[in-house]
Coordinates of C-alpha atoms (C1' of nucleotides) and ligand atoms in Angstrom, one line a residue:
Chain A
M8 CA 0.0 0.0 0.0
D9 CA 2.7 2.4 1.0
S10 CA 4.9 1.1 -1.6
S11 CA 2.3 1.6 -4.2
D12 CA 1.8 5.1 -3.0
S13 CA 5.4 5.8 -3.0
R14 CA 5.6 4.2 -6.3
S15 CA 2.9 6.3 -7.8
S16 CA 4.4 9.3 -6.3
R17 CA 7.7 8.4 -7.7
E18 CA 6.2 7.8 -11.1
A19 CA 4.5 11.1 -10.8
T20 CA 7.8 12.6 -10.0
G21 CA 9.2 11.0 -13.1
E22 CA 6.6 12.6 -15.1
L23 CA 7.5 15.9 -13.7
L24 CA 11.0 15.4 -14.7
S25 CA 10.1 16.2 -18.2
K26 CA 8.7 19.5 -17.3
R27 CA 10.9 20.4 -14.4
P28 CA 11.8 24.0 -14.2
S29 CA 15.3 25.1 -14.6
L30 CA 17.0 27.5 -12.4
I31 CA 18.9 30.3 -13.8
V32 CA 22.2 30.5 -12.1
P33 CA 25.3 32.4 -12.9
V34 CA 27.7 30.7 -15.2
K35 CA 29.8 29.3 -12.6
T36 CA 30.9 25.9 -11.9
P37 CA 29.8 24.4 -8.7
A38 CA 33.4 23.9 -7.8
E39 CA 34.0 27.6 -8.2
A40 CA 31.1 28.5 -6.1
L41 CA 32.2 26.1 -3.6
Q42 CA 35.8 26.9 -3.3
K43 CA 34.8 30.1 -1.9
D44 CA 33.4 29.1 1.3
L45 CA 33.7 25.4 1.5
D46 CA 36.7 23.3 2.0
L47 CA 34.9 20.1 2.3
T48 CA 33.4 18.0 -0.4
P49 CA 30.2 19.8 -1.3
S50 CA 26.9 18.2 -1.9
P51 CA 24.7 19.3 -4.8
M52 CA 22.6 20.9 -2.1
T53 CA 25.5 22.9 -0.8
I54 CA 26.5 23.8 -4.2
L55 CA 23.2 25.2 -5.0
S56 CA 23.0 26.9 -1.8
S57 CA 26.2 28.7 -2.4
I58 CA 25.1 29.6 -5.9
L59 CA 21.8 30.9 -4.9
A60 CA 23.3 32.8 -2.0
E61 CA 25.2 34.8 -4.4
Q62 CA 22.2 35.8 -6.4
C63 CA 20.2 36.5 -3.4
T64 CA 22.4 38.6 -1.4
E65 CA 19.7 39.4 1.0
L66 CA 19.4 35.8 1.9
K67 CA 23.0 35.1 2.0
T68 CA 22.8 33.3 5.2
E69 CA 20.0 31.2 4.1
T70 CA 20.7 27.8 2.8
F71 CA 19.2 26.4 -0.3
S72 CA 17.3 24.0 1.7
Q73 CA 15.8 26.8 3.7
M74 CA 15.0 28.5 0.6
L75 CA 13.3 25.5 -0.7
A76 CA 11.5 25.0 2.6
G77 CA 10.4 28.5 2.5
A78 CA 9.2 28.2 -1.1
L79 CA 7.3 25.1 -0.2
S80 CA 5.8 26.3 3.0
P81 CA 3.3 29.0 3.5
P82 CA 4.6 32.3 4.7
I83 CA 5.0 32.2 8.4
P84 CA 5.3 35.5 10.2
A85 CA 8.1 36.0 12.5
P86 CA 9.8 32.7 12.3
S87 CA 11.5 31.9 15.4
F88 CA 13.6 29.1 14.1
T89 CA 17.1 29.0 15.1
Q90 CA 19.6 26.3 15.0
K91 CA 20.7 27.2 18.5
E92 CA 17.7 25.6 19.8
A93 CA 19.2 22.2 19.2
P94 CA 19.5 20.2 22.3
S95 CA 22.8 20.5 24.1
P96 CA 25.0 17.5 24.3
S97 CA 24.9 17.5 28.0
R98 CA 21.3 16.9 28.0
A99 CA 21.8 14.0 25.8
D100 CA 24.2 12.5 28.2
D101 CA 21.3 12.0 30.5
D102 CA 20.0 9.5 28.0
T103 CA 23.1 7.6 27.7
P104 CA 25.3 5.8 30.2
S105 CA 27.6 8.1 31.9
S106 CA 30.6 5.9 31.2
L107 CA 30.2 6.6 27.6
P108 CA 31.5 9.6 25.8
S109 CA 28.7 11.8 24.9
L110 CA 27.8 12.4 21.4
A111 CA 27.5 15.9 20.4
S112 CA 24.6 16.8 18.4
S113 CA 25.6 17.6 14.9
T114 CA 25.4 21.0 13.7
T115 CA 26.7 20.3 10.3
P116 CA 24.8 22.6 8.0
L117 CA 24.1 20.1 5.4
P118 CA 22.1 17.7 7.4
L119 CA 20.2 20.5 9.0
A120 CA 19.5 21.9 5.6
L121 CA 18.5 18.6 4.3
S122 CA 16.1 18.0 7.0
S123 CA 14.2 21.0 6.1
L124 CA 13.2 19.6 2.8
S125 CA 10.4 17.4 2.2
P126 CA 11.5 13.9 2.5
S127 CA 12.3 12.1 -0.7
S128 CA 14.4 9.1 -0.8
S129 CA 15.4 9.6 -4.3
S130 CA 16.5 13.1 -3.7
P131 CA 20.0 14.0 -3.2
L132 CA 18.6 16.2 -0.5
S133 CA 17.1 13.4 1.4
S134 CA 18.2 13.3 5.0
P135 CA 20.2 10.5 6.2
P136 CA 18.1 8.0 7.9
L137 CA 18.4 6.6 11.3
I138 CA 20.3 3.4 11.3
S139 CA 20.7 1.0 14.1
S140 CA 22.6 -2.2 14.0
T141 CA 21.9 -4.8 16.5
L142 CA 24.5 -7.5 16.5
E143 CA 23.5 -10.8 17.8
E144 CA 25.3 -13.1 20.1
K145 CA 28.0 -10.8 21.2
P146 CA 29.9 -11.6 24.3
P147 CA 28.5 -9.8 27.2
S148 CA 31.6 -7.7 27.6
L149 CA 33.8 -6.7 24.8
P150 CA 36.6 -4.2 24.7
P151 CA 35.5 -0.9 23.3
Q152 CA 37.7 -1.4 20.4
A153 CA 36.7 -4.9 19.7
P154 CA 35.4 -5.4 16.2
G155 CA 31.8 -4.8 15.9
L156 CA 31.8 -2.5 18.8
P157 CA 31.3 1.2 18.5
V158 CA 34.4 3.3 18.4
P159 CA 34.8 5.8 21.1
P160 CA 34.3 9.2 19.7
A161 CA 37.7 10.2 21.0
A162 CA 39.2 7.9 18.4
M163 CA 37.5 9.7 15.7
P164 CA 38.8 13.2 15.6
G165 CA 37.1 15.5 13.2
L166 CA 33.9 13.7 13.5
K167 CA 31.0 15.5 14.8
I168 CA 29.6 13.5 17.7
A169 CA 26.1 13.9 18.8
A170 CA 24.5 12.5 21.8
S171 CA 22.2 9.6 20.9
G172 CA 19.6 11.1 23.1
S173 CA 20.0 14.3 21.4
G174 CA 19.8 12.7 18.1
R175 CA 16.6 10.9 19.0
S176 CA 15.1 14.0 20.2
N177 CA 15.8 15.6 16.9
I178 CA 14.4 12.6 15.2
A179 CA 11.3 12.9 17.2
R180 CA 11.1 16.5 16.1
F181 CA 11.7 15.6 12.6
K182 CA 9.0 13.1 12.7
T183 CA 6.5 15.3 14.4
M184 CA 7.1 18.3 12.3
M185 CA 6.7 18.2 8.6
P186 CA 8.8 20.4 6.6
S187 CA 5.8 22.3 5.3
R188 CA 5.1 23.4 8.8
L189 CA 8.6 24.5 9.5
P190 CA 8.8 28.2 10.3
I191 CA 10.9 29.0 7.4
P192 CA 10.3 32.2 5.5
R193 CA 9.5 31.9 1.9
S194 CA 12.4 32.8 -0.2
P195 CA 11.8 35.4 -2.8
C196 CA 14.6 34.0 -4.8
L197 CA 13.2 30.6 -5.3
T198 CA 9.7 29.5 -5.8
I199 CA 8.6 26.1 -6.6
P200 CA 5.5 25.5 -8.6
P201 CA 2.8 23.5 -6.8
G202 CA 3.2 19.9 -7.3
L203 CA 6.8 20.1 -7.9
S204 CA 9.0 18.6 -5.3
P205 CA 12.3 19.9 -4.3
T206 CA 13.6 16.6 -5.3
T207 CA 12.5 17.2 -8.8
L208 CA 13.8 20.7 -8.7
L209 CA 17.2 19.6 -7.6
D210 CA 17.2 17.0 -10.2
S211 CA 16.9 19.6 -12.9
P212 CA 19.7 19.9 -15.4
V213 CA 21.0 22.9 -13.6
L214 CA 22.1 20.7 -10.8
L215 CA 23.9 17.5 -10.7
S216 CA 21.1 15.2 -11.4
T217 CA 20.9 12.1 -9.4
G218 CA 21.9 10.2 -12.4
Q219 CA 24.8 12.4 -13.0
A220 CA 26.0 12.9 -9.6
E221 CA 28.8 10.8 -8.4
P222 CA 27.6 8.2 -6.0
S223 CA 27.9 9.7 -2.6
P224 CA 26.3 9.6 0.8
T225 CA 24.6 12.7 -0.1
T226 CA 23.1 11.5 -3.3
G227 CA 22.4 8.3 -1.6
T228 CA 24.2 6.4 -4.4
F229 CA 27.4 6.0 -2.5
P230 CA 27.8 2.5 -1.3
L231 CA 28.9 2.7 2.2
P232 CA 32.3 1.3 2.7
P233 CA 32.3 -1.8 4.8
I234 CA 35.3 -2.9 6.8
S235 CA 36.3 -6.3 6.0
G236 CA 37.8 -8.6 8.5
P237 CA 38.3 -8.2 12.2
A238 CA 41.5 -6.3 11.6
S239 CA 39.3 -3.7 10.1
S240 CA 38.6 -2.5 13.6
A241 CA 41.8 -0.5 13.2
T242 CA 40.0 1.4 10.5
S243 CA 37.7 2.6 13.2
D244 CA 40.1 5.4 13.3
S245 CA 38.2 8.1 11.7
K246 CA 41.3 9.5 10.1
I247 CA 41.7 6.4 8.0
A248 CA 38.1 6.3 7.2
D249 CA 38.0 9.9 6.3
E250 CA 40.9 9.6 4.0
D251 CA 39.4 6.7 2.3
C252 CA 36.2 8.3 1.8
N253 CA 37.6 11.5 0.7
S254 CA 39.7 9.7 -1.8
T255 CA 36.7 7.7 -3.0
F256 CA 34.0 10.2 -3.0
A257 CA 33.8 13.3 -5.0
F258 CA 31.1 15.0 -6.9
K259 CA 31.9 14.6 -10.5
P260 CA 29.6 14.7 -13.4
I261 CA 29.3 11.3 -14.8
T262 CA 27.1 9.9 -17.4
K263 CA 24.1 8.0 -16.4
T264 CA 25.3 4.8 -18.1
S265 CA 28.8 5.1 -17.0
R266 CA 29.6 3.5 -13.7
N267 CA 32.8 3.7 -11.9
P268 CA 34.1 0.4 -11.0
P269 CA 33.4 -0.2 -7.4
S270 CA 36.3 0.9 -5.4
P271 CA 37.5 -1.2 -2.5
L272 CA 35.6 1.2 -0.3
S273 CA 32.6 1.4 -2.4
K274 CA 32.4 -2.3 -2.2
M275 CA 32.0 -2.2 1.4
G276 CA 28.6 -2.1 2.8
S277 CA 27.3 0.1 5.5
S278 CA 25.9 -2.8 7.3
Q279 CA 29.2 -4.5 7.4
L280 CA 30.7 -1.3 8.3
Q281 CA 28.3 -0.9 11.1
S282 CA 28.9 -4.4 12.2
Q283 CA 32.4 -3.4 12.6
G284 CA 31.4 -0.7 14.9
I285 CA 32.6 1.9 12.6
S286 CA 29.4 2.5 10.8
S287 CA 28.9 4.6 7.8
S288 CA 29.8 7.5 9.8
T289 CA 33.1 7.4 8.1
A290 CA 31.5 8.0 4.8
A291 CA 29.4 10.7 6.3
S292 CA 32.3 12.5 7.8
A293 CA 34.0 12.6 4.5
T294 CA 31.1 14.4 3.1
N295 CA 30.6 16.8 5.8
V296 CA 27.6 15.0 7.0
S297 CA 26.9 15.0 10.6
Q298 CA 27.3 11.8 12.3
V299 CA 27.1 10.1 15.5
L300 CA 29.5 7.4 16.3
P301 CA 28.7 4.2 17.9
Q302 CA 29.1 4.1 21.5
S303 CA 28.8 1.0 23.6
A304 CA 26.4 1.9 26.3
S305 CA 27.0 -1.3 28.2
A306 CA 28.0 -4.8 27.8
S307 CA 25.3 -6.3 25.8
F308 CA 24.4 -9.3 24.0
W309 CA 23.5 -7.1 21.2
E310 CA 25.1 -4.3 19.5
A311 CA 23.2 -1.7 17.8
H312 CA 24.3 0.9 15.4
K313 CA 21.6 3.2 14.8
V314 CA 21.7 5.8 12.2
T315 CA 18.9 8.2 12.6
K316 CA 17.7 11.1 10.6
P317 CA 19.8 14.0 11.6
P318 CA 18.2 16.6 13.7
A319 CA 15.9 18.0 11.1
M320 CA 15.4 21.5 12.2
A321 CA 16.3 23.0 15.4
V322 CA 12.7 23.5 16.4
P323 CA 11.2 23.2 19.8
M324 CA 10.6 19.6 20.4
P325 CA 7.0 18.7 20.9
A326 CA 6.1 17.1 24.2
E327 CA 5.4 13.8 22.5
G328 CA 8.7 13.8 21.0
E329 CA 10.4 13.0 24.2
S330 CA 8.2 10.0 24.8
E331 CA 8.9 8.8 21.4
V332 CA 12.5 9.1 21.9
S333 CA 12.5 7.1 25.0
K334 CA 10.3 4.6 23.4
K335 CA 12.8 4.1 20.7
E336 CA 15.5 3.6 23.1
D337 CA 13.4 1.1 24.9
M338 CA 13.0 -0.7 21.7
A339 CA 16.7 -0.7 21.2
V340 CA 17.1 -2.2 24.6
Q341 CA 14.4 -4.7 23.8
Y342 CA 16.4 -5.6 20.8
G343 CA 19.3 -6.1 23.1
A344 CA 20.9 -3.3 21.4
V345 CA 23.4 -1.0 22.6
V346 CA 21.7 2.1 21.9
A347 CA 22.6 3.6 18.8
Q348 CA 24.4 6.3 17.6
P349 CA 22.7 8.3 15.0
L350 CA 24.6 8.2 11.9
V351 CA 24.0 10.6 9.1
I352 CA 24.3 8.8 5.9
E353 CA 22.2 9.0 2.9
R354 CA 21.4 5.5 2.1
P355 CA 22.2 3.2 4.9
S356 CA 20.5 0.3 3.5
E357 CA 22.6 0.6 0.5
D358 CA 24.8 -1.9 2.2
G359 CA 25.3 -4.3 -0.6
Y360 CA 23.4 -7.0 0.9
N361 CA 20.2 -8.5 -0.4
W362 CA 17.2 -8.3 1.8
R363 CA 13.9 -9.9 1.7
K364 CA 11.0 -8.1 3.2
Y365 CA 9.0 -10.3 5.4
G366 CA 6.7 -7.9 7.1
Q367 CA 5.5 -4.5 7.5
K368 CA 3.7 -2.9 10.3
Q369 CA 2.7 0.4 11.5
V370 CA 4.5 0.8 14.8
K371 CA 3.0 2.9 17.4
G372 CA 4.8 6.1 18.0
S373 CA 6.2 6.0 14.6
E374 CA 4.8 8.1 12.0
F375 CA 5.8 5.8 9.2
P376 CA 5.3 2.1 8.7
R377 CA 8.1 -0.2 9.6
S378 CA 9.3 -2.8 7.3
Y379 CA 11.1 -5.9 8.3
Y380 CA 13.8 -7.3 6.2
K381 CA 15.8 -10.4 6.4
C382 CA 19.1 -11.1 4.7
T383 CA 18.5 -13.4 1.8
H384 CA 21.9 -15.0 2.1
P385 CA 21.7 -18.6 3.1
N386 CA 22.1 -19.2 6.8
C387 CA 22.4 -15.6 7.4
S388 CA 19.9 -14.4 10.0
V389 CA 20.6 -10.8 9.9
K390 CA 17.5 -8.7 9.9
K391 CA 16.8 -5.1 9.7
K392 CA 13.9 -2.8 10.4
V393 CA 13.4 0.0 8.1
E394 CA 11.0 2.9 8.6
R395 CA 10.3 4.8 5.6
S396 CA 8.3 7.9 5.1
H397 CA 5.3 7.9 2.8
D398 CA 7.3 9.2 0.0
G399 CA 9.9 6.6 0.4
Q400 CA 12.5 8.3 2.4
V401 CA 14.1 6.1 4.9
T402 CA 13.8 7.5 8.3
E403 CA 15.3 4.8 10.4
I404 CA 17.1 1.5 10.0
V405 CA 17.8 -0.9 12.7
Y406 CA 20.1 -3.8 12.0
K407 CA 19.9 -6.9 13.9
G408 CA 22.6 -9.4 13.8
E409 CA 25.8 -9.7 11.9
H410 CA 26.4 -11.0 8.4
D411 CA 28.4 -14.2 8.4
H412 CA 29.2 -13.8 4.8
P413 CA 30.8 -11.3 2.5
K414 CA 28.7 -9.0 0.5
P415 CA 27.1 -10.6 -2.5
Q416 CA 29.1 -10.3 -5.6
S417 CA 26.2 -10.0 -8.0
V418 CA 23.1 -8.0 -8.2
R419 CA 20.0 -9.7 -6.9
R420 CA 18.0 -9.3 -10.0
P421 CA 20.1 -8.8 -13.0
S422 CA 17.2 -9.4 -15.2
M423 CA 15.5 -6.4 -13.8
G424 CA 18.6 -4.5 -13.2
N425 CA 20.5 -2.2 -15.4
A426 CA 22.7 -3.6 -18.1
H427 CA 25.8 -2.5 -16.4
A428 CA 24.9 -4.6 -13.4
Q429 CA 24.3 -7.5 -15.7
S430 CA 27.6 -7.1 -17.3
L431 CA 29.1 -6.9 -14.0
S432 CA 27.4 -10.0 -12.9
G433 CA 28.6 -11.6 -16.1
R434 CA 32.1 -10.9 -15.1
E435 CA 32.6 -10.1 -11.5
G436 CA 29.6 -11.8 -10.3
L437 CA 29.9 -14.7 -12.6
S438 CA 32.0 -16.7 -10.3
M439 CA 29.5 -16.5 -7.6
G440 CA 26.6 -16.6 -10.0
A441 CA 28.0 -19.6 -11.8
Q442 CA 28.3 -21.3 -8.5
R443 CA 24.7 -21.0 -7.9
N444 CA 23.9 -21.2 -11.5
D445 CA 25.4 -24.6 -11.7
N446 CA 23.1 -25.6 -9.0
L447 CA 20.3 -24.5 -11.0
Q448 CA 21.3 -26.4 -14.0
R449 CA 19.8 -29.7 -14.2
L450 CA 18.5 -32.5 -16.2
N451 CA 15.0 -33.4 -15.8
F452 CA 15.3 -37.1 -15.3
S453 CA 11.6 -37.4 -14.6
S454 CA 10.8 -36.2 -18.0
G455 CA 13.9 -37.5 -19.6
T456 CA 14.5 -34.3 -21.3
T457 CA 17.2 -32.0 -20.9
Q458 CA 16.2 -28.5 -19.9
T459 CA 17.5 -26.4 -22.7
S460 CA 16.2 -23.2 -21.6
E461 CA 18.9 -20.8 -20.5
P462 CA 19.0 -20.2 -16.9
S463 CA 17.2 -17.0 -16.5
L464 CA 19.2 -14.1 -15.2
G465 CA 16.7 -14.0 -12.6
S466 CA 17.8 -17.3 -11.5
V467 CA 21.3 -16.1 -11.4
S468 CA 20.2 -13.2 -9.5
D469 CA 19.0 -15.6 -7.0
V470 CA 22.6 -15.6 -6.0
E471 CA 23.3 -13.1 -3.4
G472 CA 24.1 -10.3 -5.6
D473 CA 26.3 -7.6 -4.4
G474 CA 23.9 -5.2 -5.8
E475 CA 26.6 -2.7 -6.2
G476 CA 25.8 -2.0 -9.7
S477 CA 22.1 -1.6 -9.5
K478 CA 22.2 -0.1 -6.0
A479 CA 24.6 2.5 -7.0
E480 CA 22.0 3.6 -9.4
D481 CA 19.0 3.1 -7.4
G482 CA 17.4 6.3 -6.4
D483 CA 16.2 4.7 -3.3
D484 CA 18.2 2.2 -1.5
D485 CA 15.5 0.7 0.5
E486 CA 12.9 0.8 -2.1
P487 CA 11.0 -2.4 -2.6
D488 CA 12.5 -4.5 -5.3
S489 CA 9.4 -4.2 -7.3
K490 CA 10.0 -0.6 -7.4
R491 CA 13.5 -1.1 -8.2
R492 CA 12.8 -3.4 -11.0
K493 CA 10.5 -1.0 -12.6
E494 CA 13.0 1.7 -12.4
A495 CA 15.8 -0.4 -13.6
A496 CA 13.8 -1.9 -16.4
G497 CA 13.9 1.4 -18.2
D498 CA 17.6 1.4 -19.0
A499 CA 18.2 -2.3 -19.0
L500 CA 20.2 -3.7 -21.8
P501 CA 19.5 -6.9 -23.5
N502 CA 20.1 -9.8 -21.3
I503 CA 23.3 -11.6 -21.8
P504 CA 22.5 -15.2 -21.8
L505 CA 24.6 -17.3 -19.5
R506 CA 25.5 -20.7 -20.6
T507 CA 26.7 -23.2 -18.0
I508 CA 27.2 -26.8 -17.9
R509 CA 24.1 -28.5 -16.8
E510 CA 24.0 -31.0 -14.0
P511 CA 21.5 -33.6 -13.5
R512 CA 18.6 -32.9 -11.3
V513 CA 17.8 -35.4 -8.7
V514 CA 14.2 -36.3 -8.6
V515 CA 12.8 -37.9 -5.5
Q516 CA 9.4 -39.2 -5.2
T517 CA 7.8 -39.2 -1.9
T518 CA 4.5 -39.7 -0.3
S519 CA 5.3 -38.1 2.9
E520 CA 4.1 -34.8 4.2
I521 CA 5.8 -31.8 2.8
D522 CA 7.2 -30.8 6.1
I523 CA 8.4 -34.2 6.9
L524 CA 9.9 -35.5 3.8
D525 CA 11.7 -38.8 4.1
D526 CA 14.9 -37.4 2.9
G527 CA 16.2 -36.7 6.3
Y528 CA 16.1 -33.0 5.9
R529 CA 13.7 -30.5 7.1
W530 CA 12.1 -28.3 4.5
R531 CA 10.5 -25.0 4.9
K532 CA 7.7 -24.1 2.6
Y533 CA 8.1 -20.7 1.2
G534 CA 5.4 -20.7 -1.3
Q535 CA 2.6 -22.5 -3.0
K536 CA 1.0 -21.8 -6.3
V537 CA -0.9 -23.5 -9.0
V538 CA 1.3 -24.2 -11.9
K539 CA -0.2 -23.8 -15.3
G540 CA -1.3 -27.1 -16.7
N541 CA -1.0 -28.9 -13.3
P542 CA -4.1 -29.5 -11.2
H543 CA -2.2 -29.6 -8.1
P544 CA -0.5 -26.7 -6.3
R545 CA 3.2 -26.7 -6.4
N546 CA 5.0 -26.1 -3.2
G547 CA 8.3 -24.4 -3.2
M548 CA 10.6 -25.3 -0.4
G549 CA 14.2 -24.8 0.5
L550 CA 16.6 -26.5 2.7
P551 CA 17.5 -24.1 5.4
E552 CA 20.5 -26.1 6.4
F553 CA 21.9 -25.7 2.9
G554 CA 20.9 -22.2 2.4
L555 CA 18.0 -23.2 0.3
N556 CA 20.4 -24.1 -2.4
Y557 CA 18.5 -27.3 -2.5
H558 CA 15.0 -26.8 -3.6
I559 CA 12.1 -29.1 -3.8
S560 CA 9.1 -28.7 -5.8
C561 CA 6.1 -30.7 -4.7
E562 CA 2.8 -31.1 -6.3
G563 CA 0.2 -31.8 -3.9
S564 CA -1.4 -34.8 -5.6
A565 CA -2.2 -38.0 -3.8
N566 CA 1.2 -39.2 -4.7
S567 CA 2.9 -36.0 -3.7
Y568 CA 5.4 -36.1 -6.5
C569 CA 8.3 -34.1 -5.4
A570 CA 11.4 -33.1 -7.3
V571 CA 14.4 -32.3 -5.4
Q572 CA 16.8 -30.1 -7.1
A573 CA 20.4 -29.9 -6.1
Chain B
dA16 C1' 9.3 -21.2 -12.4
dG17 C1' 11.4 -18.9 -8.7
dC18 C1' 11.7 -15.3 -5.7
dC19 C1' 9.8 -11.3 -4.3
dT20 C1' 6.4 -8.1 -1.9
dT21 C1' 2.1 -7.5 0.2
dT22 C1' -0.7 -8.0 4.0
dG23 C1' -3.7 -10.0 7.4
dA24 C1' -3.1 -13.3 11.0
dC25 C1' -0.7 -15.2 14.5
dC26 C1' 2.6 -15.3 18.4
dA27 C1' 5.2 -13.7 22.3
dG28 C1' 6.4 -10.4 25.7
dC29 C1' 4.9 -7.1 28.8
dG30 C1' 2.2 -4.2 32.0
Chain C
dT23 C1' -6.0 -13.1 32.3
dC24 C1' -6.5 -9.5 29.1
dG25 C1' -5.2 -6.1 26.0
dC26 C1' -1.5 -3.9 23.6
dT27 C1' 2.4 -3.9 20.9
dG28 C1' 6.2 -5.4 18.1
dG29 C1' 7.8 -9.1 15.4
dT30 C1' 7.1 -13.0 12.4
dC31 C1' 4.6 -16.2 9.5
dA32 C1' 2.6 -17.5 5.4
dA33 C1' -1.0 -17.3 1.6
dA34 C1' -1.6 -14.8 -2.4
dG35 C1' -0.3 -12.4 -6.2
dG36 C1' 3.3 -9.9 -9.0
dC37 C1' 7.4 -9.7 -11.7
Ligands
ZN3 ZN1 23.6 -11.7 5.5

DNA sequence: AGCCTTTGACCAGCG
DNA sequence: TCGCTGGTCAAAGGC
């Protein structure tokens, strides 16, 4: 329902793209405009802000986001908004164990500016969501620097640290105050036609379009660098992370079809990164995005890295905001999570892993529905909760567990993904894909005919794809796949057929119950549907013990004919 | 044909 | 015990 809504809205946005207005800006490269007052990697937002600031001298102090917000929101007399109203770090300390270093609420202009815009996941302006990572089965007590544990803020110089409590408070504020209601004066320099979202506006040719923009935490196309290996804990040093990110990320015009080969960093996923206790904050820091570092509140079975939407606007926090905040923390505790550290990243779920949504629910106290995802990797029980606004922007992500596998090497759905992703899967991902693909190859002994049909790319996609290719392009990291498929289908290139050696399929006939097959294994039914031309419904099952690499198709006839595919 | 999302139902924990 | 809530399951349909 929500997805359809967001989908429709997205589609509507797409329609608007053709008639998006263009901004008249001085002939000046963003870099030029930026060099003037920025020494950090600018975001399109920042660039535009700087550009507009020059044109609108009277609003020089106003960020573009504020302009946008003003343009979108009705004139509000005597706005009292000030960023100084942001909660003080000391207050946040109250919400966190005293033994932990307090996280300073971020005052980075960009996140604040971003938060003033209407949420849009596909927008480069979208605010970083809240991410939490809850790692399972962690020893009750781990050294602060142990892998997977938050890094003490002290170890990350240059990083803006915000108290988790503060962050939450801001989150609550964000959630309780829609941008349109923010007391931001309407900017005389920029007006947005009704029905046109800032996202669309910023996607105009004047700016770096999302397609042209270099993948970045800001654009949300920047894959978060994971840290591989326990030794990666050393990278918890923000210096290293910053350097890496800085060297990796830069706003550069790129063609939509061109895709930079994933750098070592870009191949790393935020989730993995988070599991290392470093979190995507490293990436965020590189892009001048506010961030909150993980802090281990206490010895816990769980470890949570929570990236939350940055303090949207420094507006007085509604009374209910507090309760909501505390509730969220309670939730984190319930998850066994060490309460999180709001990280400001654009697309936290762009972690390179494949997820299967297994539930969605409207959580009380949360303005947006919460989706439940499970890692599709065999035997991997990592889950995540994603709260997404109605227009698709991720507002909170909570990771639970730790991946026991590297990031997938191929995209999940090459057939639906872009051609580049497919070509990537054909090369990089082929090793992995072929592995699984071979498993999919089979001779149908029952029919005595060899299956000649090429393994569909979709089947290959069944392999845990790294999703780097498609994800880097996805406007919305956490968008439902259906949505992703639709979007990707547009620029998909012809499928490259994969030919692999076929292996015989083992066919087993059994009369036992589906759940208690006589093969000695336990099967989990994951679907049932009527196959065309067959009067009996076919059950799809996988072998959990083998990561569902073994599949069984049973047709519920009296004889319960089942075909086991290995 | 397989895997995905959707979504209502179910379950468990908690006050 | 009951109701509330969050989390999960699983049928159904879609891609
Ligand atoms: Zn996993």
